[in-house]
Coordinates of C-alpha atoms and ligand atoms in Angstrom, one line a residue:
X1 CA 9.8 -23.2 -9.1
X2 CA 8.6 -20.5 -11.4
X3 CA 8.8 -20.7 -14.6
X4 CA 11.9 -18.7 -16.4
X5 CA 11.4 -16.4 -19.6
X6 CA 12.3 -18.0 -22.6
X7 CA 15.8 -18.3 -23.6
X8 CA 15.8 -15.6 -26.4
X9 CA 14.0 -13.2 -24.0
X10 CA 15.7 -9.7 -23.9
X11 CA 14.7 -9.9 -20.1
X12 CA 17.5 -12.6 -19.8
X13 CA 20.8 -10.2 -18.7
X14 CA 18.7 -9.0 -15.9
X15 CA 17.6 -12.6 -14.7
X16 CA 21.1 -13.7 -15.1
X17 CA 21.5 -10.9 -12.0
X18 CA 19.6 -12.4 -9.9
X19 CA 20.2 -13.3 -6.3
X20 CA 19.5 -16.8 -5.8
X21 CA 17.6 -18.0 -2.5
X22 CA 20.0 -20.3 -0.2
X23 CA 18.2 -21.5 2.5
X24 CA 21.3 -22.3 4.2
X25 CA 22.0 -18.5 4.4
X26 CA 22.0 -16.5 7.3
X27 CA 18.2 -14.9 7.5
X28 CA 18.2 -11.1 7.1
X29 CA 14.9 -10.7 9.3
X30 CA 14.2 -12.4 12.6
X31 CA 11.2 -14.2 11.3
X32 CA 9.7 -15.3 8.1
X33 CA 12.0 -13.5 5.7
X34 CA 15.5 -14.9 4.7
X35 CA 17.3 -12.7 2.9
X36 CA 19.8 -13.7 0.3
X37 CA 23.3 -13.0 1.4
X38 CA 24.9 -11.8 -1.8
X39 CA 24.1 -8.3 -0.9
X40 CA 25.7 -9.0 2.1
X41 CA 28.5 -10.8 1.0
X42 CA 29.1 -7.9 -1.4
X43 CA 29.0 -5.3 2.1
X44 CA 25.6 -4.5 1.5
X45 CA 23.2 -3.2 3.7
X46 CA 22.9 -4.6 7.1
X47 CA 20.7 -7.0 8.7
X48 CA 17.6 -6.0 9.4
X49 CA 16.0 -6.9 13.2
X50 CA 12.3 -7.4 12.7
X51 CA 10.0 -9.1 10.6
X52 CA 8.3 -6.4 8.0
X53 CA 4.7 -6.2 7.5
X54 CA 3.7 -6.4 4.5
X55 CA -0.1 -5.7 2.7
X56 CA -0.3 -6.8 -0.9
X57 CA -3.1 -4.5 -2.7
X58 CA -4.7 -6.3 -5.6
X59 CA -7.8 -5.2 -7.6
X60 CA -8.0 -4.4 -11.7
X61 CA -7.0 -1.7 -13.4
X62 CA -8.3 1.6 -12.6
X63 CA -9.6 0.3 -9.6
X64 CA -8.2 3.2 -7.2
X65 CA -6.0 0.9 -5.7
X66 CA -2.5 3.7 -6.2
X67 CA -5.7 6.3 -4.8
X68 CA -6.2 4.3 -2.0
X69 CA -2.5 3.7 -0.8
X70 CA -1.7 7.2 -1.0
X71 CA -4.3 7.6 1.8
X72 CA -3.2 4.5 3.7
X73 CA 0.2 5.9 3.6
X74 CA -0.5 9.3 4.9
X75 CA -3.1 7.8 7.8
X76 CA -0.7 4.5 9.0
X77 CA 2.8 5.5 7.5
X78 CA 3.4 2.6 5.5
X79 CA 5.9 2.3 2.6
X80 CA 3.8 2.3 -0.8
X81 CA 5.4 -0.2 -3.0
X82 CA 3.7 0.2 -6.9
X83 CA 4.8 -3.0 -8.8
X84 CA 3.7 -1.0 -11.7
X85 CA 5.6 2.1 -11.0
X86 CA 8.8 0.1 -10.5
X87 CA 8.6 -1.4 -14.1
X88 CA 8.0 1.9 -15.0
X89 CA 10.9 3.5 -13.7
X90 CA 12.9 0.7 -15.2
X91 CA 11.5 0.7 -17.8
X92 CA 12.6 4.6 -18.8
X93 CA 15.9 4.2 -16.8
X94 CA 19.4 3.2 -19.3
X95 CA 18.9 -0.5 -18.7
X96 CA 19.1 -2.7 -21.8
X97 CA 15.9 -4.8 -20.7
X98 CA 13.9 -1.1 -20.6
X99 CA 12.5 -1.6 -23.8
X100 CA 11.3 -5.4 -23.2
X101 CA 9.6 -3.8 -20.0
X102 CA 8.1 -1.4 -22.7
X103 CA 6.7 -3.9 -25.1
X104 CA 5.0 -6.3 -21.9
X105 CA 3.5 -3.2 -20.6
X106 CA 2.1 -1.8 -23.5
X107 CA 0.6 -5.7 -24.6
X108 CA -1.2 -5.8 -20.7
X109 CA 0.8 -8.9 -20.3
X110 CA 2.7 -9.6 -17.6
X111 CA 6.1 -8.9 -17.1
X112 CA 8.7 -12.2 -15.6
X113 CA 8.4 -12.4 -11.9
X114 CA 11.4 -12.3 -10.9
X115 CA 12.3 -9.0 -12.8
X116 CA 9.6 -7.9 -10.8
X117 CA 10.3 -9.4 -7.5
X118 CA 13.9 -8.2 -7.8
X119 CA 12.2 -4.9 -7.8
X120 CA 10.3 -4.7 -5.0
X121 CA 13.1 -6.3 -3.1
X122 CA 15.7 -3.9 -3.6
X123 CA 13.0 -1.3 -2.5
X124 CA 12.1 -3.2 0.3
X125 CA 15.7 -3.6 1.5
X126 CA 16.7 0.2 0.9
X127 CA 13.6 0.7 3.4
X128 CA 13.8 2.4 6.7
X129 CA 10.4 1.5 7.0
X130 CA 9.1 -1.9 7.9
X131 CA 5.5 -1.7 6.8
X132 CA 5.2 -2.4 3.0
X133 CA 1.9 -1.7 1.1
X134 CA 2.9 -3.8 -2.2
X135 CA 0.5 -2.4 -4.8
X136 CA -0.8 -4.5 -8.0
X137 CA 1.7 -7.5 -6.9
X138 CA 1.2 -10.4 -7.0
X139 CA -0.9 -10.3 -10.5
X140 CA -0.4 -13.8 -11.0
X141 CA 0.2 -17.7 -9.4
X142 CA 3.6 -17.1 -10.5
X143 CA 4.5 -13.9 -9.4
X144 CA 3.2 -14.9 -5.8
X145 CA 5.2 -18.0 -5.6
X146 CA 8.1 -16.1 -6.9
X147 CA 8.3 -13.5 -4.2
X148 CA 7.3 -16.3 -1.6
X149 CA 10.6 -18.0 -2.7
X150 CA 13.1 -15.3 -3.5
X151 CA 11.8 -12.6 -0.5
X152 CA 10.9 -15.5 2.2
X153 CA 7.8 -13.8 2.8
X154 CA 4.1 -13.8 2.7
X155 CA 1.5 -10.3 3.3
X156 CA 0.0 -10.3 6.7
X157 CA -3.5 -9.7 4.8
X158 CA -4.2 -8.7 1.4
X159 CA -7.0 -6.1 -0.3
X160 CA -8.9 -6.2 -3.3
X161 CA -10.4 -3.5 -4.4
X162 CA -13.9 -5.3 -6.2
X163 CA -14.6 -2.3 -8.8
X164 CA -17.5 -3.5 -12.0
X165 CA -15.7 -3.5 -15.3
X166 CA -17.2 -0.3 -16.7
X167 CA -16.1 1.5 -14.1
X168 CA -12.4 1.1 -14.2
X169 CA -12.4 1.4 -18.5
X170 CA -14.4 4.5 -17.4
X171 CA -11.3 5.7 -14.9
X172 CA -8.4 4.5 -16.7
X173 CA -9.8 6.1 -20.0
X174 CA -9.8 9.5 -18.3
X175 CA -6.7 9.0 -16.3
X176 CA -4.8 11.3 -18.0
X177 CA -1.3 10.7 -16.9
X178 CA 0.5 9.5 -20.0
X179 CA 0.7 6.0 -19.5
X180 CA 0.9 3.9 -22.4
X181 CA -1.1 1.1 -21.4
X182 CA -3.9 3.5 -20.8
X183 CA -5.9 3.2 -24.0
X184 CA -8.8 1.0 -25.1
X185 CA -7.1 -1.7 -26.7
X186 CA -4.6 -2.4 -23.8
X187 CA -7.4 -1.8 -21.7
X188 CA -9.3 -4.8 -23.1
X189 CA -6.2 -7.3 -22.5
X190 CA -5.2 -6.0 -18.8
X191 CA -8.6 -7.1 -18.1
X192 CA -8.3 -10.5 -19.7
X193 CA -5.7 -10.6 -18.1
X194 CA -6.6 -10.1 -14.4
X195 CA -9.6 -12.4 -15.1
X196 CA -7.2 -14.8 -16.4
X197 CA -4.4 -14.6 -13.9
X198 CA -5.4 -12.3 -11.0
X199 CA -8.5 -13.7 -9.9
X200 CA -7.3 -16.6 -8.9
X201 CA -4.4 -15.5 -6.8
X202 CA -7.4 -13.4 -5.1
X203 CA -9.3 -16.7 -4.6
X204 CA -6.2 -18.4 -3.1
X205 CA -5.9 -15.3 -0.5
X206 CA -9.8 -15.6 0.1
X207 CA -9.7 -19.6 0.6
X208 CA -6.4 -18.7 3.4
X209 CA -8.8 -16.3 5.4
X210 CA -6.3 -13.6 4.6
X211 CA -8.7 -11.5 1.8
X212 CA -10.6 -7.8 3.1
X213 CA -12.7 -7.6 -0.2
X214 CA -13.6 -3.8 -0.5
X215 CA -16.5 -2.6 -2.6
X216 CA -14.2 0.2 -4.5
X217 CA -17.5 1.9 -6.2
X218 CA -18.4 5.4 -4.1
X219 CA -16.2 8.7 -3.4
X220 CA -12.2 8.3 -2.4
X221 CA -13.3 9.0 1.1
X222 CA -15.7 6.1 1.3
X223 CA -14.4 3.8 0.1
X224 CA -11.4 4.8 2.7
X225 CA -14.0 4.3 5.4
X226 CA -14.0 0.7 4.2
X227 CA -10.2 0.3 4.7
X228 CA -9.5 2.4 7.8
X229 CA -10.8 -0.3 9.8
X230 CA -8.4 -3.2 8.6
X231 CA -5.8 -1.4 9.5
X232 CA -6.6 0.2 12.6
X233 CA -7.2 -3.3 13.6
X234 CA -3.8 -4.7 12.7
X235 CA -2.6 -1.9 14.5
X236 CA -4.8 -2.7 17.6
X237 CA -3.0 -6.6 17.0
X238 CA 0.7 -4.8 17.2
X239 CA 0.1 -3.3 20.7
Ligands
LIG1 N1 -13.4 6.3 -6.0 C1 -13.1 6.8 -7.1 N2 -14.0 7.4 -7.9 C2 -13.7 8.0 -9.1 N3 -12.4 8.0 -9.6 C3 -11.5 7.4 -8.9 C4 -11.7 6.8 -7.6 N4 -10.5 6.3 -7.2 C5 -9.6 6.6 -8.1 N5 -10.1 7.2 -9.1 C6 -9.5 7.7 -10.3 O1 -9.4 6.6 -11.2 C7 -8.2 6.5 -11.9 C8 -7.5 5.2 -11.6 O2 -7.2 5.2 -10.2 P1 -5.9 4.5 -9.7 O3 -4.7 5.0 -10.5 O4 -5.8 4.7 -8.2 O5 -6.2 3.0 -10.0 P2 -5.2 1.7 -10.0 O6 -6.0 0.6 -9.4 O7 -3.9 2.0 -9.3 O8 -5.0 1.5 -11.5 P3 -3.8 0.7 -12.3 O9 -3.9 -0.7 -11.9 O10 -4.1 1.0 -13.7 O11 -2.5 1.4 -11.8 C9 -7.4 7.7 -11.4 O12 -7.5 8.8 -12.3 C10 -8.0 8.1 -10.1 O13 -7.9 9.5 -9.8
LIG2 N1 3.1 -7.4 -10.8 C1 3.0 -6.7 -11.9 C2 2.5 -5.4 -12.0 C3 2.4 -4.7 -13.1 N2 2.9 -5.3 -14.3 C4 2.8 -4.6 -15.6 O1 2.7 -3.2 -15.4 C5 1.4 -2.8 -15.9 C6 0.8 -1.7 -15.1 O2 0.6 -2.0 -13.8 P1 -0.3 -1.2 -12.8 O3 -0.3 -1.9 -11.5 O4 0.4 0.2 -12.7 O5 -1.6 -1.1 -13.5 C7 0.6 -4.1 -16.0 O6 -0.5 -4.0 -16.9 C8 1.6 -5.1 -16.4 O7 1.9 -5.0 -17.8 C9 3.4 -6.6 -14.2 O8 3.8 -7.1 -15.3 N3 3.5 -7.3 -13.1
LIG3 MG1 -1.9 2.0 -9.9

C-alpha cells in the first residue's frame, strides 16, 4: 500500500473522498481494470465493455512530452491525459485542497498519489475514448503502485522522452505560459526530483520490456518520426 499524506495535511478532505478498491466488486472493464463500484452504486456512469489502452508518457521537465502528445493525439486519436494539467485545474478550481496543490507544485515536489490518481480516473471514466495517453504520470514508485491498485490497470507500453538537462532548463525557461513552477529555482528541484523519483520508475518499465526510450533532442517533427512507429505498431497488434 502507498503511503498516505500526513495527518495534518490540507490534502486530507479530498483523500477522505476517495473510492476505495474492493476486489470483490463487480469489474467495470472486461479485462484488467476493476473499477470501484461507488460510482456505480451512486448511479454513475455505466460499465464500460472493453479494456482501455493506456500509454504512460514519462520524461523531465521541458522535455516536449505535452508537444509530443498533442501530435500523437491528432495522428492516432488517443485521449491526452496531463497529470500536470489536472493538478492544475484543481488547483485554480474552488476546492479547499487548491491551495495545498499550489504550494506542492510551486516546491517541484510531488503531489499525494491518490489526489492524483483520483484525477486521472474520473477523466478516464468520463471518456468516450478508450485509448489514454497519461502524460507526466507515474513520476514516482508511489504514484505507479497507486494507480495499479485504485485503477486495476497497467500502460500497454510506456515513453520516455531522454532530453540532456540543459536542454529542458533551456525550454522550460522560455516556455512562456505562466506557470509557476516555471522558474529557475523550481527548475532545479523538478529535476532532483525526477532523478530522485522518476528515474527509477523508468528503470522498472525498462527492466519489464515495456520502455520505447526516445532521443527527444532534434525538431518536433523528428522526434515524432521516432514515435510514429510505436504506435503504428500497436495499431498493427489491434488488427
Ligand atoms: N523538440 C523541441 N525543440 C525545441 N523546443 C521544444 C521541442 N519540443 C517542445 N519544445 C518546447 O519546449 C517547451 C516544453 O515542452 P513541453 O511543454 O511539451 O514539455 P513537457 O515535457 O510537457 O514539460 P513539463 O513536464 O514541464 O510539462 C515548450 O515551450 C515547447 O514548445
Ligand atoms: N504525477 C504528477 C504530475 C505532476 N505533478 C506536479 O505537477 C507539476 C507539473 O507537472 P508537469 O507534468 O506539467 O510538468 C510537477 O512538478 C509536480 O509538482 C505531480 O505532483 N504528480
Ligand atoms: Mg507538460
Amino acid at each position: 500500500m502507498w503511503r498516505r499524506a500526513a495527518k495534518s495535511s490540507s490534502f486530507l478532505p479530498l483523500l477522505l473522498q476517495l473510492p476505495k478498491h474492493d476486489a470483490s466488486l463487480p469489474q467495470r472493464f472486461t479485462t484488467g481494470f476493476p473499477f470501484h463500484a461507488p460510482f456505480q452504486e451512486k448511479g454513475g456512469i455505466s460499465p464500460k465493455q472493453v479494456a482501455p489502452l493506456i500509454t504512460f508518457v514519462l520524461g523531465g521537465p521541458g522535455s516536449g512530452k505535452g508537444t509530443q502528445c498533442a501530435k500523437i493525439v491528432e495522428t492516432f486519436g488517443f485521449k491526452h491525459l496531463s497529470a500536470g494539467d489536472l493538478l492544475r485545474r484543481e488547483m485554480i478550481s474552488d476546492s479547499e485542497y487548491g491551495s495545498s496543490i499550489l504550494n506542492t507544485i510551486s516546491e517541484g515536489k510531488i503531489v499525494p498519489s491518490e489526489v492524483t490518481v483520483k484525477l486521472i480516473l474520473r477523466e478516464m471514466e468520463a471518456s468516450d475514448n478508450q485509448k489514454f495517453l497519461i502524460d507526466g504520470f507515474p513520476r514516482s514508485e508511489e504514484n505507479r503502485a497507486a494507480f495499479e491498485q485504485i485503477v486495476g490497470a497497467e500502460p500497454r507500453f510506456v515513453l520516455f522522452f531522454d532530453c540532456p538537462e540543459e536542454e529542458m532548463v533551456k525550454r522550460v525557461l522560455s516556455r512562456n505560459e505562466g506557470r509557476i513552477d516555471d522558474n529557475i529555482d523550481t527548475m532545479r528541484n523538478r529535476l532532483k526530483v525526477f532523478e530522485a523519483l522518476n528515474l527509477p520508475v523508468i528503470d522498472y518499465y525498462s527492466k519489464k520490456g515495456k520502455l520505447y526510450r526516445i532521443n527527444a533532442v532534434g525538431t518536433v517533427d523528428e522526434i515524432f518520426e521516432q514515435v510514429r512507429p510505436v504506435f503504428e505498431a500497436c495499431e498493427q497488434e489491434a488488427k
